[in-house]
Coordinates of N, CA and C in Angstrom, one line a residue:
R17 N 55.1 -21.1 60.6 CA 55.7 -21.8 61.6 C 56.7 -22.8 61.0
P18 N 57.9 -22.9 61.3 CA 58.9 -23.8 60.7 C 58.4 -25.2 60.9
K19 N 57.9 -25.6 62.1 CA 57.5 -27.1 62.3 C 56.4 -27.4 61.3
V20 N 55.4 -26.5 61.1 CA 54.3 -26.7 60.1 C 54.8 -27.0 58.7
I21 N 55.7 -26.2 58.3 CA 56.3 -26.3 57.0 C 57.1 -27.7 56.9
K22 N 57.8 -28.0 58.0 CA 58.6 -29.3 57.9 C 57.6 -30.5 57.9
V23 N 56.5 -30.4 58.6 CA 55.6 -31.5 58.6 C 54.9 -31.7 57.2
A24 N 54.5 -30.5 56.6 CA 53.9 -30.4 55.3 C 54.9 -31.1 54.3
K25 N 56.1 -30.7 54.4 CA 57.1 -31.3 53.4 C 57.3 -32.8 53.5
Q26 N 57.2 -33.3 54.8 CA 57.5 -34.7 55.0 C 56.1 -35.5 54.9
K27 N 55.1 -34.9 54.3 CA 53.9 -35.5 54.2 C 53.2 -36.3 55.4
L28 N 53.5 -35.6 56.5 CA 53.0 -36.2 57.8 C 51.7 -35.4 58.2
K29 N 51.2 -34.6 57.3 CA 50.0 -33.8 57.7 C 48.8 -34.7 58.1
D30 N 48.6 -35.9 57.4 CA 47.5 -36.7 57.6 C 47.5 -37.3 59.0
E31 N 48.8 -37.7 59.4 CA 48.9 -38.3 60.8 C 48.7 -37.2 61.9
L32 N 49.0 -35.9 61.6 CA 49.0 -34.9 62.6 C 47.7 -34.0 62.4
R33 N 46.8 -34.3 61.5 CA 45.7 -33.5 61.2 C 44.9 -33.1 62.5
T34 N 44.7 -34.1 63.4 CA 43.9 -33.8 64.6 C 44.6 -32.8 65.6
Y35 N 45.8 -32.5 65.4 CA 46.5 -31.6 66.2 C 46.7 -30.3 65.6
M36 N 46.3 -30.2 64.5 CA 46.5 -28.9 63.7 C 45.2 -28.0 63.8
L37 N 45.4 -26.7 63.8 CA 44.3 -25.8 63.8 C 43.6 -25.9 62.5
R38 N 42.3 -25.6 62.4 CA 41.6 -25.7 61.2 C 42.1 -24.7 60.0
P39 N 42.4 -23.6 60.4 CA 43.0 -22.6 59.3 C 44.2 -23.2 58.8
V40 N 45.0 -23.9 59.5 CA 46.3 -24.5 59.0 C 45.9 -25.7 58.0
V41 N 45.0 -26.5 58.5 CA 44.7 -27.7 57.7 C 44.0 -27.1 56.3
R42 N 43.2 -26.2 56.5 CA 42.6 -25.6 55.2 C 43.6 -25.0 54.2
S43 N 44.6 -24.3 54.8 CA 45.7 -23.7 54.0 C 46.5 -24.8 53.3
V44 N 46.9 -25.9 54.0 CA 47.6 -27.0 53.4 C 46.8 -27.7 52.4
E45 N 45.5 -27.9 52.6 CA 44.7 -28.6 51.7 C 44.5 -27.7 50.4
L46 N 44.4 -26.4 50.5 CA 44.3 -25.5 49.3 C 45.6 -25.2 48.6
D47 N 46.7 -25.9 49.1 CA 48.0 -25.7 48.6 C 48.4 -24.3 48.5
E48 N 48.1 -23.5 49.6 CA 48.5 -22.1 49.7 C 49.9 -22.1 50.1
P49 N 50.7 -21.0 49.8 CA 52.1 -20.9 50.2 C 52.1 -21.0 51.8
L50 N 53.0 -21.9 52.2 CA 53.1 -22.2 53.7 C 53.6 -21.0 54.4
D51 N 54.2 -20.0 53.8 CA 54.8 -18.9 54.5 C 53.7 -18.1 55.1
Y52 N 52.3 -18.2 54.6 CA 51.3 -17.5 55.2 C 51.0 -18.0 56.5
L53 N 51.3 -19.2 56.9 CA 50.9 -19.8 58.1 C 51.7 -19.2 59.2
T54 N 52.8 -18.5 59.0 CA 53.6 -17.8 60.1 C 52.8 -16.7 60.7
E55 N 51.6 -16.3 60.1 CA 50.9 -15.2 60.7 C 49.7 -15.6 61.5
I56 N 49.5 -16.9 61.5 CA 48.3 -17.4 62.2 C 48.6 -17.5 63.7
R57 N 47.7 -16.9 64.6 CA 47.8 -16.9 66.0 C 46.5 -17.3 66.6
Q58 N 46.6 -18.1 67.6 CA 45.5 -18.5 68.3 C 45.3 -17.5 69.6
V59 N 44.1 -16.9 69.7 CA 43.9 -15.9 70.7 C 42.7 -16.2 71.6
V60 N 42.6 -15.6 72.7 CA 41.4 -15.8 73.6 C 40.9 -14.5 73.9
I61 N 39.6 -14.2 73.7 CA 39.0 -13.0 73.9 C 38.0 -13.1 75.1
V62 N 38.2 -12.2 76.0 CA 37.3 -12.2 77.1 C 36.7 -10.8 77.3
F63 N 35.3 -10.8 77.5 CA 34.6 -9.6 77.6 C 34.2 -9.6 79.2
V64 N 34.4 -8.4 79.8 CA 34.1 -8.3 81.2 C 33.2 -7.0 81.3
N65 N 32.1 -7.1 81.9 CA 31.2 -6.0 82.1 C 31.4 -5.5 83.5
V66 N 31.8 -4.3 83.7 CA 32.0 -3.7 84.9 C 30.9 -2.6 85.1
I67 N 30.1 -2.8 86.1 CA 29.0 -1.8 86.4 C 29.5 -1.0 87.6
T68 N 29.7 0.3 87.3 CA 30.4 1.1 88.3 C 29.5 2.1 89.1
G69 N 28.3 2.5 88.4 CA 27.6 3.6 89.0 C 28.3 5.0 88.7
N70 N 28.1 5.8 89.6 CA 28.9 7.2 89.3 C 30.1 7.2 90.2
I71 N 31.2 7.2 89.5 CA 32.5 7.2 90.0 C 33.4 8.2 89.2
G72 N 34.4 8.6 89.9 CA 35.3 9.6 89.2 C 36.2 8.9 88.1
Q73 N 36.7 9.7 87.2 CA 37.5 9.2 86.1 C 38.8 8.5 86.6
R74 N 39.4 9.1 87.6 CA 40.6 8.3 88.1 C 40.4 7.0 88.9
R75 N 39.2 7.0 89.6 CA 38.8 5.7 90.2 C 38.5 4.6 89.1
L76 N 37.8 5.1 88.2 CA 37.4 4.2 87.0 C 38.7 3.7 86.3
I77 N 39.6 4.5 86.0 CA 40.9 4.0 85.5 C 41.6 2.9 86.5
A78 N 41.6 3.3 87.7 CA 42.2 2.4 88.7 C 41.5 1.1 88.6
L79 N 40.2 1.1 88.6 CA 39.4 0.0 88.6 C 39.6 -1.0 87.3
V80 N 39.7 -0.3 86.3 CA 39.9 -1.0 85.1 C 41.4 -1.6 85.0
N81 N 42.3 -0.9 85.5 CA 43.7 -1.4 85.6 C 43.7 -2.6 86.6
A82 N 43.2 -2.5 87.6 CA 43.1 -3.6 88.7 C 42.4 -4.9 88.1
S83 N 41.3 -4.6 87.3 CA 40.7 -5.7 86.6 C 41.5 -6.4 85.6
Y84 N 42.3 -5.7 84.8 CA 43.1 -6.2 83.9 C 44.2 -7.0 84.5
K85 N 44.8 -6.4 85.6 CA 45.9 -7.2 86.3 C 45.4 -8.5 86.9
L86 N 44.1 -8.5 87.3 CA 43.5 -9.7 87.9 C 43.3 -10.8 86.9
I87 N 42.8 -10.4 85.7 CA 42.5 -11.3 84.7 C 43.7 -11.7 83.9
C88 N 44.7 -10.8 83.5 CA 45.8 -11.1 82.7 C 47.1 -11.4 83.6
G89 N 47.1 -11.2 84.9 CA 48.3 -11.3 85.6 C 48.5 -12.7 86.1

């Protein structure tokens, strides 16, 4: 991220440490090349158990699609 590289070069990392992700802080502390930080992404993983019983394949696909739209839409 360009902002992270700029902050690191300006020696502001100590002031901004509480706002930085742990992997970013670790990379800066280990003096790793800052270009690696452009690949860091924060993600959220959600597991949903759908108990359907005996339903047809098309109905199951429609149910999964509707569930996805509800959660991600």
